[in-house]
Short mmCIF file of C-alpha atoms (C1' of nucleotides) in Angstrom, two decimals:
data_model
loop_
_atom_site.label_atom_id
_atom_site.label_comp_id
_atom_site.label_asym_id
_atom_site.label_seq_id
_atom_site.Cartn_x
_atom_site.Cartn_y
_atom_site.Cartn_z
CA UNK A 1172 -22.00 20.05 -11.87
CA UNK A 1173 -20.87 18.15 -14.93
CA UNK A 1174 -20.00 14.51 -14.69
CA UNK A 1175 -16.28 14.91 -15.37
CA UNK A 1176 -15.86 17.39 -12.53
CA UNK A 1177 -17.87 15.14 -10.24
CA UNK A 1178 -15.56 12.19 -10.81
CA UNK A 1179 -12.48 14.29 -10.40
CA UNK A 1180 -13.87 15.30 -7.06
CA UNK A 1181 -14.34 11.63 -6.18
CA UNK A 1182 -10.87 10.63 -7.30
CA UNK A 1183 -9.22 13.50 -5.52
CA UNK A 1184 -11.22 12.72 -2.39
CA UNK A 1185 -10.16 9.07 -2.44
CA UNK A 1186 -6.55 10.16 -2.93
CA UNK A 1187 -6.78 12.45 0.10
CA UNK A 1188 -8.25 9.71 2.26
CA UNK A 1189 -5.32 7.54 1.28
CA UNK A 1190 -2.79 10.22 2.10
CA UNK A 1191 -4.36 11.00 5.46
CA UNK A 1192 -4.62 7.38 6.56
CA UNK A 1193 -1.14 6.63 5.30
CA UNK A 1194 0.10 9.45 7.47
CA UNK A 1195 -1.66 7.84 10.42
CA UNK A 1196 -0.08 4.45 9.94
CA UNK A 1197 3.40 5.89 9.61
CA UNK A 1198 3.85 6.23 13.37
CA UNK A 1199 1.96 3.09 14.10
CA UNK A 1200 4.16 0.47 12.48
CA UNK A 1201 5.11 -0.30 16.04
CA UNK A 1202 6.37 -3.83 16.47
CA UNK A 1203 8.41 -5.64 13.95
CA UNK A 1204 5.51 -6.18 11.61
CA UNK A 1205 5.71 -5.11 8.00
CA UNK A 1206 3.15 -3.00 6.17
CA UNK A 1207 1.76 -6.03 4.36
CA UNK A 1208 1.34 -7.82 7.66
CA UNK A 1209 -0.26 -4.74 9.18
CA UNK A 1210 -2.74 -4.66 6.31
CA UNK A 1211 -3.63 -8.28 6.93
CA UNK A 1212 -4.07 -7.67 10.66
CA UNK A 1213 -6.35 -4.72 9.96
CA UNK A 1214 -8.43 -6.83 7.63
CA UNK A 1215 -8.70 -9.59 10.21
CA UNK A 1216 -9.61 -7.03 12.89
CA UNK A 1217 -12.60 -5.67 10.97
CA UNK A 1218 -13.78 -8.94 9.42
CA UNK A 1219 -12.86 -11.73 11.79
CA UNK A 1220 -13.18 -14.59 11.71
CA UNK A 1221 -11.78 -14.93 8.18
CA UNK A 1222 -10.43 -17.80 6.16
CA UNK A 1223 -7.07 -17.74 4.41
CA UNK A 1224 -8.80 -17.63 1.03
CA UNK A 1225 -10.71 -14.52 2.02
CA UNK A 1226 -7.54 -12.81 3.14
CA UNK A 1227 -5.88 -13.82 -0.10
CA UNK A 1228 -8.78 -12.45 -2.16
CA UNK A 1229 -9.26 -9.19 -0.35
CA UNK A 1230 -5.60 -8.30 0.16
CA UNK A 1231 -4.56 -9.52 -3.29
CA UNK A 1232 -1.88 -11.81 -2.02
CA UNK A 1233 -1.47 -15.25 -3.54
CA UNK A 1234 -2.47 -18.19 -1.38
CA UNK A 1235 1.06 -19.46 -0.81
CA UNK A 1236 2.21 -16.01 0.26
CA UNK A 1237 -0.86 -15.46 2.43
CA UNK A 1238 -0.16 -18.77 4.12
CA UNK A 1239 3.43 -17.73 4.76
CA UNK A 1240 2.50 -14.33 6.21
CA UNK A 1241 -0.21 -15.78 8.45
CA UNK A 1242 2.28 -18.32 9.67
CA UNK A 1243 4.65 -15.48 10.60
CA UNK A 1244 1.85 -13.58 12.35
CA UNK A 1245 0.88 -16.69 14.29
CA UNK A 1246 4.51 -17.20 15.30
CA UNK A 1247 4.47 -13.63 16.57
CA UNK A 1248 1.37 -14.56 18.58
CA UNK A 1249 -0.74 -11.87 16.92
CA UNK A 1250 -3.35 -14.20 15.47
CA UNK A 1251 -4.60 -17.74 15.75
CA UNK A 1252 -5.86 -20.49 13.48
CA UNK A 1253 -8.97 -22.46 14.30
CA UNK A 1254 -9.99 -25.40 12.15
CA UNK A 1255 -13.64 -25.34 11.12
CA UNK A 1256 -15.24 -28.43 12.71
CA UNK A 1257 -17.77 -28.61 9.85
CA UNK A 1258 -15.15 -28.52 7.11
CA UNK A 1259 -11.76 -29.50 8.37
CA UNK A 1260 -10.01 -28.04 5.30
CA UNK A 1261 -10.91 -24.54 6.41
CA UNK A 1262 -8.85 -22.51 8.83
CA UNK A 1263 -10.51 -19.60 10.53
CA UNK A 1264 -8.15 -16.81 11.51
CA UNK A 1265 -8.81 -14.56 14.49
CA UNK A 1266 -6.74 -12.04 16.36
CA UNK A 1267 -5.10 -13.40 19.48
CA UNK A 1268 -5.21 -11.52 22.76
CA UNK A 1269 -1.96 -9.75 21.86
CA UNK A 1270 -3.30 -9.03 18.40
CA UNK A 1271 -6.45 -7.45 19.82
CA UNK A 1272 -4.36 -5.29 22.12
CA UNK A 1273 -2.11 -4.17 19.26
CA UNK A 1274 -4.99 -3.33 16.95
CA UNK A 1275 -6.87 -1.51 19.69
CA UNK A 1276 -3.84 0.65 20.38
CA UNK A 1277 -3.61 1.48 16.71
CA UNK A 1278 -7.30 2.27 16.37
CA UNK A 1279 -7.06 4.51 19.41
CA UNK A 1280 -4.14 6.33 17.86
CA UNK A 1281 -6.15 6.82 14.68
CA UNK A 1282 -9.02 8.12 16.77
CA UNK A 1283 -6.73 10.64 18.43
CA UNK A 1284 -5.54 11.92 15.07
CA UNK A 1285 -9.11 12.18 13.78
CA UNK A 1286 -10.08 14.01 16.95
CA UNK A 1287 -7.31 16.54 16.40
CA UNK A 1288 -8.53 17.07 12.86
CA UNK A 1289 -12.12 17.81 13.79
CA UNK A 1290 -11.55 19.57 17.07
CA UNK A 1291 -13.45 22.82 17.14
CA UNK A 1292 -16.37 21.41 15.19
CA UNK A 1293 -19.74 22.14 16.75
CA UNK A 1294 -22.26 19.41 17.59
CA UNK A 1295 -24.19 20.39 14.51
CA UNK A 1296 -21.13 20.01 12.31
CA UNK A 1297 -20.33 16.65 13.87
CA UNK A 1298 -23.83 15.56 12.97
CA UNK A 1299 -23.37 16.70 9.41
CA UNK A 1300 -20.07 14.86 9.16
CA UNK A 1301 -21.72 11.73 10.52
CA UNK A 1302 -24.46 11.92 7.93
CA UNK A 1303 -21.97 12.55 5.13
CA UNK A 1304 -20.01 9.48 6.22
CA UNK A 1305 -23.15 7.33 6.18
CA UNK A 1306 -24.18 8.61 2.78
CA UNK A 1307 -20.83 8.02 1.10
CA UNK A 1308 -20.36 4.71 2.85
CA UNK A 1309 -23.66 3.31 1.61
CA UNK A 1310 -23.85 4.92 -1.82
CA UNK A 1311 -20.26 5.04 -3.05
CA UNK A 1312 -17.71 3.28 -0.89
CA UNK A 1313 -19.72 0.22 0.04
CA UNK A 1314 -17.83 -3.06 0.14
CA UNK A 1315 -19.30 -5.94 -1.81
CA UNK A 1316 -20.68 -8.76 0.27
CA UNK A 1317 -18.39 -11.70 0.31
CA UNK B 483 -24.10 9.87 18.91
CA UNK B 484 -21.32 9.19 21.38
CA UNK B 485 -17.75 9.92 20.49
CA UNK B 486 -16.57 6.32 20.43
CA UNK B 487 -19.21 5.32 17.92
CA UNK B 488 -18.42 8.35 15.82
CA UNK B 489 -14.76 7.44 15.47
CA UNK B 490 -15.56 3.84 14.75
CA UNK B 491 -17.69 5.12 11.91
CA UNK B 492 -14.74 7.18 10.67
CA UNK B 493 -12.29 4.31 10.89
CA UNK B 494 -14.60 1.86 9.22
CA UNK B 495 -15.30 4.42 6.50
CA UNK B 496 -11.60 4.95 5.83
CA UNK B 497 -11.12 1.19 5.71
CA UNK B 498 -13.88 0.86 3.13
CA UNK B 499 -12.41 3.61 0.96
CA UNK B 500 -9.14 1.73 1.02
CA UNK B 501 -10.75 -1.55 0.07
CA UNK B 502 -12.75 0.00 -2.75
CA UNK B 503 -9.84 1.88 -4.27
CA UNK B 504 -7.56 -1.12 -3.88
CA UNK B 505 -10.08 -3.10 -5.84
CA UNK B 506 -9.92 -0.47 -8.56
CA UNK B 507 -6.17 -0.52 -8.89
CA UNK B 508 -6.03 -4.30 -9.07
CA UNK B 509 -6.94 -4.36 -12.77
CA UNK B 510 -5.00 -1.22 -13.49
CA UNK B 511 -1.47 -2.31 -12.68
CA UNK B 512 -1.13 -2.48 -16.44
CA UNK B 513 2.46 -2.09 -17.57
CA UNK B 514 5.40 -3.48 -15.76
CA UNK B 515 5.27 -0.93 -12.98
CA UNK B 516 5.17 -1.99 -9.36
CA UNK B 517 2.67 -0.78 -6.80
CA UNK B 518 5.22 1.53 -5.21
CA UNK B 519 5.97 3.05 -8.59
CA UNK B 520 2.26 3.38 -9.31
CA UNK B 521 1.84 5.23 -6.03
CA UNK B 522 4.61 7.63 -6.98
CA UNK B 523 3.10 8.20 -10.42
CA UNK B 524 -0.29 8.94 -8.86
CA UNK B 525 1.29 11.43 -6.50
CA UNK B 526 3.13 13.13 -9.35
CA UNK B 527 -0.09 13.18 -11.39
CA UNK B 528 -2.06 15.08 -8.76
CA UNK B 529 0.74 17.34 -7.51
CA UNK B 530 3.10 17.95 -10.38
CA UNK B 531 5.57 19.43 -10.65
CA UNK B 532 7.15 17.89 -7.55
CA UNK B 533 10.69 17.61 -6.27
CA UNK B 534 12.30 14.37 -5.24
CA UNK B 535 12.26 15.48 -1.61
CA UNK B 536 8.52 16.02 -1.73
CA UNK B 537 7.96 12.57 -3.19
CA UNK B 538 10.21 11.12 -0.53
CA UNK B 539 8.29 12.92 2.24
CA UNK B 540 4.78 12.19 1.07
CA UNK B 541 5.30 8.61 -0.02
CA UNK B 542 7.54 7.77 2.94
CA UNK B 543 10.37 6.46 0.85
CA UNK B 544 13.96 7.35 1.72
CA UNK B 545 15.73 9.73 -0.61
CA UNK B 546 18.11 7.14 -2.02
CA UNK B 547 15.23 4.80 -2.77
CA UNK B 548 13.10 7.58 -4.20
CA UNK B 549 15.97 8.53 -6.46
CA UNK B 550 16.28 4.95 -7.64
CA UNK B 551 12.57 4.53 -8.35
CA UNK B 552 12.34 7.84 -10.20
CA UNK B 553 15.32 6.79 -12.26
CA UNK B 554 13.50 3.59 -13.21
CA UNK B 555 10.33 5.52 -14.07
CA UNK B 556 12.34 7.92 -16.22
CA UNK B 557 13.98 4.99 -17.98
CA UNK B 558 10.50 3.67 -18.67
CA UNK B 559 9.70 7.10 -20.17
CA UNK B 560 6.84 7.68 -17.75
CA UNK B 561 8.22 10.85 -16.17
CA UNK B 562 10.85 13.48 -16.73
CA UNK B 563 13.30 15.50 -14.67
CA UNK B 564 13.70 19.22 -15.15
CA UNK B 565 16.38 21.14 -13.29
CA UNK B 566 15.13 24.27 -11.57
CA UNK B 567 16.95 27.18 -13.26
CA UNK B 568 16.75 29.21 -10.00
CA UNK B 569 18.27 26.46 -7.85
CA UNK B 570 20.20 23.96 -9.88
CA UNK B 571 20.25 21.42 -7.05
CA UNK B 572 16.49 20.88 -7.40
CA UNK B 573 14.96 18.48 -9.86
CA UNK B 574 11.33 18.95 -10.76
CA UNK B 575 9.55 15.79 -11.77
CA UNK B 576 6.64 15.80 -14.21
CA UNK B 577 4.78 13.09 -16.05
CA UNK B 578 5.98 12.55 -19.60
CA UNK B 579 3.56 12.26 -22.50
CA UNK B 580 3.42 8.49 -22.00
CA UNK B 581 2.98 8.98 -18.27
CA UNK B 582 0.04 11.34 -18.80
CA UNK B 583 -1.56 8.83 -21.14
CA UNK B 584 -1.10 6.00 -18.65
CA UNK B 585 -2.48 7.97 -15.72
CA UNK B 586 -5.43 9.25 -17.77
CA UNK B 587 -6.33 5.71 -18.72
CA UNK B 588 -6.23 4.71 -15.09
CA UNK B 589 -8.28 7.68 -13.91
CA UNK B 590 -10.84 6.92 -16.61
CA UNK B 591 -11.05 3.36 -15.45
CA UNK B 592 -11.59 4.55 -11.90
CA UNK B 593 -14.30 6.88 -13.17
CA UNK B 594 -16.02 4.00 -14.89
CA UNK B 595 -16.03 1.97 -11.70
CA UNK B 596 -17.36 4.90 -9.68
CA UNK B 597 -20.04 5.45 -12.33
CA UNK B 598 -21.15 1.84 -12.00
CA UNK B 599 -21.36 2.27 -8.26
CA UNK B 600 -23.57 5.32 -8.31
CA UNK B 601 -25.64 4.53 -11.37
CA UNK B 602 -29.29 4.91 -10.60
CA UNK B 603 -28.73 7.86 -8.31
CA UNK B 604 -30.97 10.81 -9.03
CA UNK B 605 -29.65 14.31 -9.68
CA UNK B 606 -30.63 15.23 -6.17
CA UNK B 607 -28.68 12.32 -4.73
CA UNK B 608 -25.66 13.20 -6.86
CA UNK B 609 -25.82 16.69 -5.43
CA UNK B 610 -25.95 15.32 -1.90
CA UNK B 611 -22.98 13.06 -2.57
CA UNK B 612 -21.07 16.02 -3.99
CA UNK B 613 -21.76 18.08 -0.89
CA UNK B 614 -20.81 15.19 1.39
CA UNK B 615 -17.51 14.83 -0.47
CA UNK B 616 -16.76 18.53 -0.07
CA UNK B 617 -17.61 18.48 3.60
CA UNK B 618 -15.46 15.49 4.46
CA UNK B 619 -12.66 16.66 2.23
CA UNK B 620 -12.41 20.04 3.92
CA UNK B 621 -13.23 19.08 7.51
CA UNK B 622 -11.69 15.65 7.97
CA UNK B 623 -9.59 14.37 5.10
CA UNK B 624 -7.78 17.54 4.21
CA UNK B 625 -4.14 17.23 3.28
CA UNK B 626 -1.72 19.50 5.09
CA UNK B 627 -0.20 22.20 2.97
CA UNK B 628 3.35 21.45 2.06
"C1'" DT C 1115 -14.87 -46.44 -4.18
"C1'" DC C 1116 -12.59 -43.64 -7.22
"C1'" DT C 1117 -11.94 -39.13 -9.11
"C1'" DT C 1118 -12.25 -34.35 -8.82
"C1'" DT C 1119 -12.44 -30.17 -6.41
"C1'" DT C 1120 -11.40 -27.18 -2.60
"C1'" DG C 1121 -8.50 -25.10 0.93
"C1'" DT C 1122 -4.21 -24.90 2.37
"C1'" DT C 1123 0.95 -25.80 2.79
"C1'" DT C 1124 5.89 -26.26 1.60
"C1'" DA C 1125 9.70 -25.09 -1.07
"C1'" DT C 1126 12.27 -22.31 -4.19
"C1'" DC C 1127 13.69 -18.38 -6.80
"C1'" DA C 1128 13.82 -13.77 -8.85
"C1'" DT C 1129 12.58 -9.17 -7.92
"C1'" DT C 1130 11.45 -5.38 -5.14
"C1'" DT C 1131 12.02 -2.83 -1.27
"C1'" DG C 1132 14.24 -0.72 2.82
"C1'" DA C 1133 18.25 0.78 5.15
"C1'" DT C 1134 22.76 2.58 5.35
"C1'" DA C 1135 27.23 4.59 4.09
"C1'" DA C 1136 29.57 7.42 1.15
"C1'" DG C 1137 29.67 10.42 -2.39
"C1'" DT C 1138 28.66 14.87 -5.70
"C1'" DA C 1139 27.34 19.51 -6.86
"C1'" DA C 1140 25.07 23.78 -6.00
"C1'" DA C 1141 23.52 27.25 -2.76
"C1'" DA C 1142 23.70 29.74 1.60
"C1'" DG C 1143 26.07 31.75 5.33
"C1'" DG C 1144 29.99 33.31 7.91
"C1'" DC D 1267 36.78 32.56 0.10
"C1'" DC D 1268 35.77 28.80 3.16
"C1'" DT D 1269 32.49 26.12 5.63
"C1'" DT D 1270 28.03 24.35 6.11
"C1'" DT D 1271 23.76 23.06 4.47
"C1'" DT D 1272 20.66 21.36 1.00
"C1'" DA D 1273 19.22 18.34 -2.78
"C1'" DC D 1274 20.21 14.60 -4.81
"C1'" DT D 1275 23.01 10.25 -6.46
"C1'" DT D 1276 25.54 5.87 -6.35
"C1'" DA D 1277 26.55 1.64 -4.33
"C1'" DT D 1278 25.67 -2.20 -1.45
"C1'" DC D 1279 23.29 -5.54 1.40
"C1'" DA D 1280 19.66 -7.73 3.96
"C1'" DA D 1281 14.90 -8.46 4.17
"C1'" DA D 1282 10.32 -8.66 2.26
"C1'" DT D 1283 7.50 -9.77 -1.43
"C1'" DG D 1284 5.68 -12.03 -5.60
"C1'" DA D 1285 5.39 -15.88 -8.56
"C1'" DT D 1286 5.48 -20.66 -9.50
"C1'" DA D 1287 5.61 -25.70 -9.07
"C1'" DA D 1288 4.45 -29.39 -6.35
"C1'" DA D 1289 2.45 -31.36 -2.67
"C1'" DC D 1290 -1.27 -32.63 0.95
"C1'" DA D 1291 -5.67 -33.76 3.21
"C1'" DA D 1292 -10.54 -33.29 3.49
"C1'" DA D 1293 -14.87 -32.90 1.14
"C1'" DA D 1294 -17.89 -33.45 -2.81
"C1'" DG D 1295 -19.45 -35.89 -6.70
"C1'" DA D 1296 -19.67 -39.76 -9.99
#
DNA sequence: TCTTTTGTTTATCATTTGATAAGTAAAAGG
DNA sequence: CCTTTTACTTATCAAATGATAAACAAAAGA
């Protein structure tokens, strides 16, 4: 396969992943949280504990705006701030109990949708899918260490 | 592998794809187009010609707002409306010359980033990645026919 | 100790976005 | 024809978001 075709395959794949996951989050947007806030919560869920700076970096939201959104999320009791005892400038953010519950619900809903999509696959196919995920995750869609 | 672990792998993979592609588009946001508008342009690029209703459906933007954003994009000369001669209510949207140029630049930039990520992979590995992409694209991250 | 740097906050403002109500024009259906 | 449906548009308003300036307190460095 020539290189151009290969990259088109990659780009079109990434686009599809976006479309599929967007479709999943459409129903989710449960409470009165916005999409930006949902994105932040997801990031916290997979990377906690995180500092405000890390959220700002990874979600591409300026520090002042990150601070504002986290404040709102804390007011909604979905996450909590903990001051680092070693460096009292730092604030570690974690999901609160309620936040954990919310995110778990959402992940379960995503699971259900994925399950629907791959229902009918044999054990062998599931294995292949698992290996394909590992391969792409490590070789192409790895996330830089922070 | 148990089912729970399998889905966690899927979710974490989808999250990584999001993070990686978000990182790509951060530099892109070249002209004075917003992220929403960029999303619309990307959708047009891969699916053109599209109607306003299709954009509205797939991007989850209400018709009035879709209409407004397309109007802005047309004013910026990035896309064009063509009335369907068969059904004069329908408006087909396509990228304009400038729009094609813009999207090509962006796709090339994405290609370059992907290339950097998989540089050093042997032909055999490239083949494996290609097959993994096909597998996941058809079995898991397929996009429903419209 | 004094200055600089780092991590975060507050405040303010313009712009973008989302939601809704009310419209137009063309096609489809009776 | 006349009514209904479809595809889209215009207008308006509140809310969310992005960008910027200015502040603060703690830590690091001179």
